[in-house]
Coordinates of C-alpha atoms in Angstrom, one line a residue:
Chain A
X300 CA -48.9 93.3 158.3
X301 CA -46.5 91.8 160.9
X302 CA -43.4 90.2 159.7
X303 CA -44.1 87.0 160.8
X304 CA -47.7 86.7 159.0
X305 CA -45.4 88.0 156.0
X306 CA -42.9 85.1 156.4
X307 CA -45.6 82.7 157.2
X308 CA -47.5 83.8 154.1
X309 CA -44.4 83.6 152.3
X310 CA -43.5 80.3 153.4
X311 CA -47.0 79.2 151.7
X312 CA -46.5 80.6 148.9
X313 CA -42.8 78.8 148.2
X314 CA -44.5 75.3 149.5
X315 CA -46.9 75.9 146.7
X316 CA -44.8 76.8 144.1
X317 CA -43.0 73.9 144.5
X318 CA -44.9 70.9 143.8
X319 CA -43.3 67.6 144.8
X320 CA -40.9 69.3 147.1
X321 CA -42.2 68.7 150.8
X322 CA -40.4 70.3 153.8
X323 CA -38.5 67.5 155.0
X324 CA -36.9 66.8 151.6
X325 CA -35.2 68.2 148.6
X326 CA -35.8 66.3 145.3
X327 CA -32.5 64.4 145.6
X328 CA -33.3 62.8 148.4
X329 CA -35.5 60.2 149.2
X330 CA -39.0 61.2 151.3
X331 CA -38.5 61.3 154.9
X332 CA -40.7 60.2 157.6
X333 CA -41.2 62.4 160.2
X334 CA -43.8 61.1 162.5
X335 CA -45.9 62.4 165.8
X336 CA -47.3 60.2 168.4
X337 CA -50.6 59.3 166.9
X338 CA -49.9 60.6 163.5
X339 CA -48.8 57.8 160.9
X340 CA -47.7 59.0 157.9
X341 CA -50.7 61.1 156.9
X342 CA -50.7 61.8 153.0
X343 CA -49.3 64.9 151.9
X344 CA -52.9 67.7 151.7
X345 CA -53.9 68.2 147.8
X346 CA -51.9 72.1 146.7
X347 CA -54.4 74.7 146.1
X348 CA -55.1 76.1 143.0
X349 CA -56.6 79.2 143.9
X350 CA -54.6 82.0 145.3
X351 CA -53.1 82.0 148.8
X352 CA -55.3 83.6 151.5
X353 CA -53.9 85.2 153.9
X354 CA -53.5 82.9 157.2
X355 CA -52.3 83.5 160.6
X356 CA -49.3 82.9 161.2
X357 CA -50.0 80.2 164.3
X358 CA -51.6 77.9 161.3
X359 CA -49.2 78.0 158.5
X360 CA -46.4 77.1 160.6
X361 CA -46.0 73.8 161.6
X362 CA -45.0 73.5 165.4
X363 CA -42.0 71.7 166.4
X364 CA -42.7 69.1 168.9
X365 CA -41.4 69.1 172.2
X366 CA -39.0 66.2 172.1
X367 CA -37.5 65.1 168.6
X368 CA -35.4 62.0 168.0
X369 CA -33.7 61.6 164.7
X370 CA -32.9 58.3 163.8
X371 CA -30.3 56.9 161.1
X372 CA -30.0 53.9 160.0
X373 CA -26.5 53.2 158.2
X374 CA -25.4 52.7 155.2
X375 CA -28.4 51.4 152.5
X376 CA -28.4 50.8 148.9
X377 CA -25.4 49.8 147.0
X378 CA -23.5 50.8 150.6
X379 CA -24.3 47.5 152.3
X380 CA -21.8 47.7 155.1
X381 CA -20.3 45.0 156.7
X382 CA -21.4 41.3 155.7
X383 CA -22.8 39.8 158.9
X384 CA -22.7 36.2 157.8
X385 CA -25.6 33.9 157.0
X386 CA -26.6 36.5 153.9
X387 CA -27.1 38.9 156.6
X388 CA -26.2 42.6 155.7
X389 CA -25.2 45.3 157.9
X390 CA -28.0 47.3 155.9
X391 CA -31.2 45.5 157.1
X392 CA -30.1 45.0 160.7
X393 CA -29.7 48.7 160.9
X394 CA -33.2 49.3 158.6
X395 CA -34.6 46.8 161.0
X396 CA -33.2 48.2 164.5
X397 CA -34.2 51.9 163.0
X398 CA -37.9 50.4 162.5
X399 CA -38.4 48.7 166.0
X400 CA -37.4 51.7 167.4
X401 CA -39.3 53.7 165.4
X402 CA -42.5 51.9 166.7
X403 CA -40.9 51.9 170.4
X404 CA -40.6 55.8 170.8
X405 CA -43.6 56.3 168.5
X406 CA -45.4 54.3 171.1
X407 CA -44.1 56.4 174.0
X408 CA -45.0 59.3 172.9
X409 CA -42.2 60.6 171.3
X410 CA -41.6 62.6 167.9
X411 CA -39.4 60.5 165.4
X412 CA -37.7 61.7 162.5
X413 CA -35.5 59.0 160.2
X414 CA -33.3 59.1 157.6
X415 CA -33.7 56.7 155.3
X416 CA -37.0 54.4 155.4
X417 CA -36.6 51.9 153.0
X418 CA -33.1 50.1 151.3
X419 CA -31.6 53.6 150.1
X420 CA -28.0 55.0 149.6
X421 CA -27.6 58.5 151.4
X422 CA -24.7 59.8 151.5
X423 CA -23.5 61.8 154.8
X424 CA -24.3 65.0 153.8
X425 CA -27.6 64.4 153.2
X426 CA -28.3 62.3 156.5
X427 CA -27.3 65.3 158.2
X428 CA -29.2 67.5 156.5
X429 CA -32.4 65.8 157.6
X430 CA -31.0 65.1 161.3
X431 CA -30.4 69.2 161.3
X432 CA -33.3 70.2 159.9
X433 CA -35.3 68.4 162.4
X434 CA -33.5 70.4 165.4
X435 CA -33.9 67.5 167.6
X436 CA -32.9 66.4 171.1
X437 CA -31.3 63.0 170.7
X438 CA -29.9 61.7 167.4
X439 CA -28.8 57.6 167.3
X440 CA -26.7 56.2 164.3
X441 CA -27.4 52.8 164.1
X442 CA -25.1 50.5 163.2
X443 CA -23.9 46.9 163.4
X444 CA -21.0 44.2 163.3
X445 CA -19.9 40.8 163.5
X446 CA -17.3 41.9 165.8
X447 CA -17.6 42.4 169.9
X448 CA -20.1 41.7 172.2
X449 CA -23.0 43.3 172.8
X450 CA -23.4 47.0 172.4
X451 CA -20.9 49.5 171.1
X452 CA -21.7 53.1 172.3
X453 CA -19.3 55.9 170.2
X454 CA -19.8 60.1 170.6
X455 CA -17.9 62.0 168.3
X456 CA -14.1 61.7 168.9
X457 CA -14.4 65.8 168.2
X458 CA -13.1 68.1 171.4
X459 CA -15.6 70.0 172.8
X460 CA -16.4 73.7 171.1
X461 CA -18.4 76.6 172.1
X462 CA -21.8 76.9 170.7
X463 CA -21.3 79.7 167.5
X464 CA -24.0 80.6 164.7
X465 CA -23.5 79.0 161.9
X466 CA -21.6 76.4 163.6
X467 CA -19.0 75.0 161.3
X468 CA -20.8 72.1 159.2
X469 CA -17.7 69.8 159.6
X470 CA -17.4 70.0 163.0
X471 CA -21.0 70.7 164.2
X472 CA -20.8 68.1 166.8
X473 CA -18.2 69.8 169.1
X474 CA -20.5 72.4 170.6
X475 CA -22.9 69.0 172.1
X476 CA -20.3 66.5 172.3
X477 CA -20.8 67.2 176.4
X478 CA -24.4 66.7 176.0
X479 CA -23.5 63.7 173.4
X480 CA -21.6 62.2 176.8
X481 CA -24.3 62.7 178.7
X482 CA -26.9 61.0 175.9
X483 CA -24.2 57.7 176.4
X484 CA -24.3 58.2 180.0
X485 CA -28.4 57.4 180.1
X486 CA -28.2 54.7 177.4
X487 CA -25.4 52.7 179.2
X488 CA -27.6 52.7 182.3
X489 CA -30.3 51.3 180.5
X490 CA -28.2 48.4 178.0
X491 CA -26.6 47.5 181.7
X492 CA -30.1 47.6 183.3
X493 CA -30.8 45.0 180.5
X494 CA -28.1 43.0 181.5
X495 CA -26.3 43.7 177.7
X496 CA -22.9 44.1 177.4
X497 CA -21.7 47.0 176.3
X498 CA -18.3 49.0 175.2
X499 CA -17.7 52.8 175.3
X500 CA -15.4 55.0 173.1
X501 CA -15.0 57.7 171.0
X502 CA -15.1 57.6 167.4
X503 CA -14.3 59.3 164.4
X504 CA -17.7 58.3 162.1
X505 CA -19.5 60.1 159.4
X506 CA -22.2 61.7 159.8
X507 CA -21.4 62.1 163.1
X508 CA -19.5 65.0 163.6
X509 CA -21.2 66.9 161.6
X510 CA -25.0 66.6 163.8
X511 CA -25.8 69.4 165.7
X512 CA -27.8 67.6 168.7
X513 CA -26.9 65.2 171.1
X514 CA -25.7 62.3 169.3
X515 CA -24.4 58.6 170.0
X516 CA -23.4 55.7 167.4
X517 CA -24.8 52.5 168.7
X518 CA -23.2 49.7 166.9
X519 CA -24.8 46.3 168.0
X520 CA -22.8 43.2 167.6
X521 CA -23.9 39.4 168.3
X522 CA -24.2 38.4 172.2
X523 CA -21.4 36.3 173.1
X524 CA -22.5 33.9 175.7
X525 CA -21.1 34.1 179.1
X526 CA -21.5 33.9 182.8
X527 CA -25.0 35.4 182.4
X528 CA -25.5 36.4 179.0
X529 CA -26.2 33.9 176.2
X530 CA -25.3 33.6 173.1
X531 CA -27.7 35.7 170.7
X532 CA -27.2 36.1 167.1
X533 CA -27.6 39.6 165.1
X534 CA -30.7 37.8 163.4
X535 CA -32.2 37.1 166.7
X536 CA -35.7 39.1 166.7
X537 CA -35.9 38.7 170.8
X538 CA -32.2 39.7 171.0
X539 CA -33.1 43.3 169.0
X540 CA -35.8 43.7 171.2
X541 CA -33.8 43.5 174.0
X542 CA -31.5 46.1 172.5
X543 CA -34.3 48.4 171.7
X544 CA -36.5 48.3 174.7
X545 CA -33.5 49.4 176.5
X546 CA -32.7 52.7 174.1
X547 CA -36.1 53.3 174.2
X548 CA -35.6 53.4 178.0
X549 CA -33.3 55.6 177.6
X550 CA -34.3 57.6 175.5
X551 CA -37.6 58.5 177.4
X552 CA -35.8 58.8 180.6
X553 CA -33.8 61.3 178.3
X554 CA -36.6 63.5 177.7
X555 CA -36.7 64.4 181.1
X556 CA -33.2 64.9 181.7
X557 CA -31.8 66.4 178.5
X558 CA -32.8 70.0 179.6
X559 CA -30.7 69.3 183.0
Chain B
X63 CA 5.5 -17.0 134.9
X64 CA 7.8 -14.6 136.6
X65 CA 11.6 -15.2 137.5
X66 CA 12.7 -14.6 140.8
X67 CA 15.0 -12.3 139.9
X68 CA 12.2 -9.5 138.8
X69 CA 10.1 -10.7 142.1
X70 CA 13.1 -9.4 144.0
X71 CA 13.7 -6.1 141.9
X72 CA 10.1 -5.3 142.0
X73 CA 10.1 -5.6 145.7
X74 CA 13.1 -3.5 146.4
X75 CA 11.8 -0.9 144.1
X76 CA 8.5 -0.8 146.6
X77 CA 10.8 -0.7 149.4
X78 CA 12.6 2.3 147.6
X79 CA 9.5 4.1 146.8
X80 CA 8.2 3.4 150.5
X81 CA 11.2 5.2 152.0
X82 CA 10.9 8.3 149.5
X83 CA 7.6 9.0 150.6
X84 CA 8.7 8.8 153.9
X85 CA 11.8 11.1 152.7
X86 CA 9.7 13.7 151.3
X87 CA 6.7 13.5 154.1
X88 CA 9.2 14.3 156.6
X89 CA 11.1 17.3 154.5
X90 CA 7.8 18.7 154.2
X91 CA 7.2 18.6 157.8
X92 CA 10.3 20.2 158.3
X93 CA 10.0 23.2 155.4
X94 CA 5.9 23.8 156.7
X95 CA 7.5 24.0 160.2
X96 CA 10.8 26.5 159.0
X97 CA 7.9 28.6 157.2
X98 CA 5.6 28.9 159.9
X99 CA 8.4 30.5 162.3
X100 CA 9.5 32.6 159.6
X101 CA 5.8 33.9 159.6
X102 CA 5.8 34.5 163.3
X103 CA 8.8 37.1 163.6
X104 CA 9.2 38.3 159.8
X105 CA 10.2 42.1 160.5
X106 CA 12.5 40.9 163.5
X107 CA 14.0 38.1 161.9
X108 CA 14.5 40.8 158.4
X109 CA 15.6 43.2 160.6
X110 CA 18.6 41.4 162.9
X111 CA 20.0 39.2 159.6
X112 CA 20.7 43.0 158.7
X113 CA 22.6 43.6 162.2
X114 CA 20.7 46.1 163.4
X115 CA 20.1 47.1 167.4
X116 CA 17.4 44.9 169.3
X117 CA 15.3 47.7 170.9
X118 CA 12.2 46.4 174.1
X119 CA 9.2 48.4 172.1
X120 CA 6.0 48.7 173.1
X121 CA 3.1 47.3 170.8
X122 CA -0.8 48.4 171.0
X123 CA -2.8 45.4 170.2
X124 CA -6.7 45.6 170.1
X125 CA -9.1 43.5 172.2
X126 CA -12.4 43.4 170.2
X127 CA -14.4 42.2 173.0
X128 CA -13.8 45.0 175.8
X129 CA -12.7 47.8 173.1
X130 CA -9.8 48.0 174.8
X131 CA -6.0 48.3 173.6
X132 CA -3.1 45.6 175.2
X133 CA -0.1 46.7 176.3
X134 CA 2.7 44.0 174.4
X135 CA 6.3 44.8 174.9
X136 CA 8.6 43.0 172.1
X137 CA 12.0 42.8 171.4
X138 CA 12.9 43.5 168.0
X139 CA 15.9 45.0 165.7
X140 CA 14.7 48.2 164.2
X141 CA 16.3 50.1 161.3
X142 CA 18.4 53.4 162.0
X143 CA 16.2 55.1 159.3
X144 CA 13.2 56.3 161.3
X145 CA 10.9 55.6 158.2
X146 CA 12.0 51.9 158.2
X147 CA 11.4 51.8 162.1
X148 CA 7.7 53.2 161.9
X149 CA 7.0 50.5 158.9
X150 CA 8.8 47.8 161.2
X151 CA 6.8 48.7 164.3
X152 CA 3.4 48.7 162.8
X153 CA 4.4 45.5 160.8
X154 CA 5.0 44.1 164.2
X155 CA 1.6 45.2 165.4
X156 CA -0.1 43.7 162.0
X157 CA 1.5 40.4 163.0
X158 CA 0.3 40.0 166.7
X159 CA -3.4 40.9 164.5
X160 CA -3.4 37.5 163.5
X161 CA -1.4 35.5 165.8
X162 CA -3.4 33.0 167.9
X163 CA -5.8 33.9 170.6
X164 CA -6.2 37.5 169.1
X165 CA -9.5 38.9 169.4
X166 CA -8.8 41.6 166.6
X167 CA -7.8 39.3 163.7
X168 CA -6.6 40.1 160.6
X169 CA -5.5 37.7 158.2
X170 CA -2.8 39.9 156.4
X171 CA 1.0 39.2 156.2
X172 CA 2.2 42.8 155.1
X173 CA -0.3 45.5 155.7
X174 CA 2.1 48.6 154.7
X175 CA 3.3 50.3 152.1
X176 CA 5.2 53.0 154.0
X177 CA 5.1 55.2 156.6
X178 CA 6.8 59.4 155.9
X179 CA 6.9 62.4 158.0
X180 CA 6.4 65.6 158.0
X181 CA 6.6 68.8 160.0
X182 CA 3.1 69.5 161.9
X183 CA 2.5 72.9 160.4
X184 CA 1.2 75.8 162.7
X185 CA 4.3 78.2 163.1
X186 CA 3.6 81.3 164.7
X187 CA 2.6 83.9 162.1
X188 CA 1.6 81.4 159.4
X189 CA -2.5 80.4 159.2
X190 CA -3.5 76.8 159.9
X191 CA -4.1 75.3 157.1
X192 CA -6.5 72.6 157.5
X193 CA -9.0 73.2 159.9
X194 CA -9.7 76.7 162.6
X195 CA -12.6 75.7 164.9
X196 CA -11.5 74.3 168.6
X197 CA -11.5 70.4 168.4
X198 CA -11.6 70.6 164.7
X199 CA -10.2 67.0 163.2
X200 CA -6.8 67.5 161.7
X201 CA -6.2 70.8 163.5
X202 CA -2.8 71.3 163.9
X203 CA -1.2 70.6 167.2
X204 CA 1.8 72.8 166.4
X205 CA 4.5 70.8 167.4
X206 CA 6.2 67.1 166.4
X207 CA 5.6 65.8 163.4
X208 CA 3.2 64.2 161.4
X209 CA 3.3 60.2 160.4
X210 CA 1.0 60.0 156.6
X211 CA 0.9 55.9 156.9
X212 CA 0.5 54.4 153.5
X213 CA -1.9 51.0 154.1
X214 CA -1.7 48.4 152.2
X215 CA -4.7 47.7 150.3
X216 CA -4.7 44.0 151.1
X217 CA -5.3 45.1 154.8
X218 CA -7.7 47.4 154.2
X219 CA -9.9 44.5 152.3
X220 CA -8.8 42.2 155.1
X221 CA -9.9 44.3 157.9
X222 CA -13.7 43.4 160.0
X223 CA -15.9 45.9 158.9
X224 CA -17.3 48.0 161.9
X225 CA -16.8 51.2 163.9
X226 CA -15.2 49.3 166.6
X227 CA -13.4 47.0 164.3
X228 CA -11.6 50.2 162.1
X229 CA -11.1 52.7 165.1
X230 CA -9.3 49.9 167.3
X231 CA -6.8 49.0 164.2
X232 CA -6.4 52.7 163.5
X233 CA -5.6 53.5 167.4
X234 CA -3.7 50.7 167.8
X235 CA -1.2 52.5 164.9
X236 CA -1.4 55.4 166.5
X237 CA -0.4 54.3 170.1
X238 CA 1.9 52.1 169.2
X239 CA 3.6 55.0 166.4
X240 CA 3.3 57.9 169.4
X241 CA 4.7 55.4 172.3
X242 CA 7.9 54.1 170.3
X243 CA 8.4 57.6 168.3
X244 CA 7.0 60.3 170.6
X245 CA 8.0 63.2 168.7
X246 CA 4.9 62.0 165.7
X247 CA 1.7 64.3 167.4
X248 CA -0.4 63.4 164.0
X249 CA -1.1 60.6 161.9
X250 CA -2.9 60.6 158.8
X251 CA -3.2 57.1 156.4
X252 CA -3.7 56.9 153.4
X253 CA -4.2 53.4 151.4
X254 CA -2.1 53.0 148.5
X255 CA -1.0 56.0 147.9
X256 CA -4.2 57.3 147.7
X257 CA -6.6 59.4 150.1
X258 CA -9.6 57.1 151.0
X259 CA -13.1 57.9 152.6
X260 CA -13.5 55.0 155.2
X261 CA -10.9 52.5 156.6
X262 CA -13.8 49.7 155.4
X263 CA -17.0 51.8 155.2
X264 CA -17.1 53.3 158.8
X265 CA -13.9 55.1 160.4
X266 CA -13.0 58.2 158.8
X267 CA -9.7 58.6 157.0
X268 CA -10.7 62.0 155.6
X269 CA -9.3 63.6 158.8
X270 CA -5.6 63.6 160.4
X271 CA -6.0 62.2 164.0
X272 CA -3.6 63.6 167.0
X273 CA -1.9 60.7 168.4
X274 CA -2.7 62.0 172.1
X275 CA -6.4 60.6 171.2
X276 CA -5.6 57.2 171.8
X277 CA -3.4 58.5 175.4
X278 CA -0.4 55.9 175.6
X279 CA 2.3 56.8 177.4
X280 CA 6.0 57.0 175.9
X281 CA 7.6 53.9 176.0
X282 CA 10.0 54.2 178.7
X283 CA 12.8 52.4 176.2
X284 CA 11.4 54.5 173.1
X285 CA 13.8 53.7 170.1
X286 CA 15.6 56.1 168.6

């Protein structure tokens, strides 16, 4: 037998042993979604009871789509974040932005993977956990504020490293932060595309540094009304849209270009 | 039937109550007026009945809607202690938070505790002691010292929750600390004595930050 039908048998064997456990997850943490073009949420296939048989190795290992993007929405439970006014909580804008987008990239074809899919604390260890795990091209952290204009755009205020194995959990980010800049780079075309205005900077922001892929914290604050802009509300269902039409932009014209 | 002599007290004890309220509606004016320039230049006023120098420093102040950090040169007496100057020059910087027109306010009179200093380890010969990787948070710089700034917890409650909101206060400290004292490389806070997590749930006080992150230049009239 070739090693890897002995890790892939292996590999079925522990998934069965473990009932309740699924690969995304440990028991801790809540379930995660992580989601295919064309594949919603399937429920998880009934554990055998008989003994393993021996499969190839092609089948028991689940292929890794091309593309991956994990997103997270902050904060979530008893970690409410900032109060937005109008019994508006930084929690549900960011559950809310997470779950247009969701549908966006889901729509364009792209592999999702999210942190948290329903109003639950995570702490930043475990968010990323799930990010890592999910080796994955672009990672957003979603936030918001009552403060600003527009969209706030942070990478990890970390220098850039050289790429090591195991790279050092609490400063993972270093060896993509130049990748991370780029990741900016192709959403602040799009938000200005979108006529949204939007501030750059680097930030020190957990879990941020501790992702290993590309990553960028977009914080989205209410749309002070100007010259050509109007003034838009968090609340504002069009305003979001017009937020996440333009990272999904991005982040499809960032399957093409993250290789590059 | 009432004498004219009580007509005549009662109405010059009207007339006498009339002008006290007048008395006392214009000394009010006058204390509300004394106590709102008090509140305007606290540290410099505190600092020159004391008879110390008047030095030009240069303040950081945050513009929430471009992200961007204002240049604000002041005049103000500063302490020969070097501890008392830091907490003097970022009390300064709390105040223009919450004068008017500010984009970045926060509606706190006295947002530290203290600010102390210590030498940036990283000697030759001796390990680093926080982190090793390159562009690790909190790795040492090797050189200058290190300002630990003790927030006041009123401030920290006070202060807009939001990445944008947190890292502009804390870089603002930071520029304004590393332009008026260039010999502090690294500033760590702590608030109320005590290491905290998040600033107010989003920038990360966990790490010690190099004050060249936020790039100001030296004051050219940096106070000693």
């Amino acid at each position: 037998m070739r090693w890897t039908e002995a890790a892939a048998l292996l590999s079925f064997v522990m998934t069965a042993s473990a009932p309740g456990q699924t690969p995304q997850g440990t028991p801790q943490q809540p379930p995660q979604r992580a989601s295919s073009p064309g594949q919603n949420a399937p429920p998880a296939p009934a554990l055998p009871q008989t003994p393993a048989p021996q499969l190839p190795a092609a089948a028991a290992t689940p292929l890794k789509p091309a593309f991956v993007v994990v997103l997270d929405a902050a904060h979530g439970g008893t970690d409410t974040g900032a109060h937005l006014g109008n019994n508006l909580e930084e929690k549900d804008v960011t559950l809310a932005v997470e779950w247009r987008l969701r549908s966006e990239l889901l729509a364009r074809g792209i592999a999702v993977v999210t942190t948290r899919s329903s109003d639950a604390a995570m702490t930043p260890v475990a968010r990323a956990e799930t990010a890592n795990r999910a080796q994955a091209e672009a990672c957003l952290v979603i936030h918001a504020t009552a403060t600003g204009s527009g969209v706030h755009l942070y990478t990890s205020s970390l220098a850039p490293g050289p790429m090591t194995r195991p790279l050092p959990w609490r400063t993972a980010q270093a060896a993509y932060v130049t990748q991370s800049l780029k990741l900016e780079s192709e959403i602040d075309a799009a938000l200005g595309h979108a006529q949204i205005p939007l501030t750059l900077g680097r930030a020190s922001v957990q879990p941020m540094d501790s992702l290993a892929c590309p990553a960028v914290a977009v914080e989205v604050a209410p749309l002070v009304g100007g010259n050509v802009t109007k003034s838009r509300d968090l609340s504002d269902a069009d305003y979001q849209k017009s937020v996440v039409d333009a990272l999904a932009a991005a982040l499809a014209a960032w399957q093409s270009d993250w290789k590059h | 039937m009432i004498s004219r002599a009580h007509k005549i007290l009662f109405l010059v004890m009207l007339l006498a109550c009339v002008i006290m309220a007048a008395a006392l509606i214009r000394l009010r004016n006058r204390a509300q007026d004394r106590l709102q320039e008090q509140a305007g230049s606290a540290p410099a006023s505190i600092a020159e009945e004391s008879g110390n120098p008047v030095h030009t420093v240069t303040l950081y102040v945050p513009n929430d809607l471009d992200g961007s950090l204002i240049t604000v040169e002041r005049s103000i007496a500063l302490p020969s202690d070097k501890n008392a100057q830091a907490r003097v020059l970022l009390e300064s910087l709390i105040a223009a938070f919450h004068a008017q027109g500010s984009t970045h306010p926060i509606g706190v009179e006295s947002g530290i505790n203290e600010v102390y200093f210590l030498p940036v380890p990283g000697v030759p010969g001796q390990p680093p002691q926080r982190a090793s990787s390159p562009g690790a948070p909190g790795q040492p710089s090797g050189q200058g010292e290190m300002a630990v700034v003790d927030l006041n917890g009123a401030l920290s409650a006070a202060q807009p929750s939001g990445i944008e909101p947190e890292t502009l206060t804390l870089l603002a400290m930071m520029a304004t600390l590393h332009a008026n004292l260039p010999e502090v490389t690294e500033v760590h806070f702590l608030v109320d004595g005590q290491p905290r997590e998040t600033l107010a749930g989003h920038a990360d006080l966990t790490r010690t930050y190099l004050a060249s992150e936020t790039n100001p230049e030296p004051a050219p009239e940096a106070a000693q």
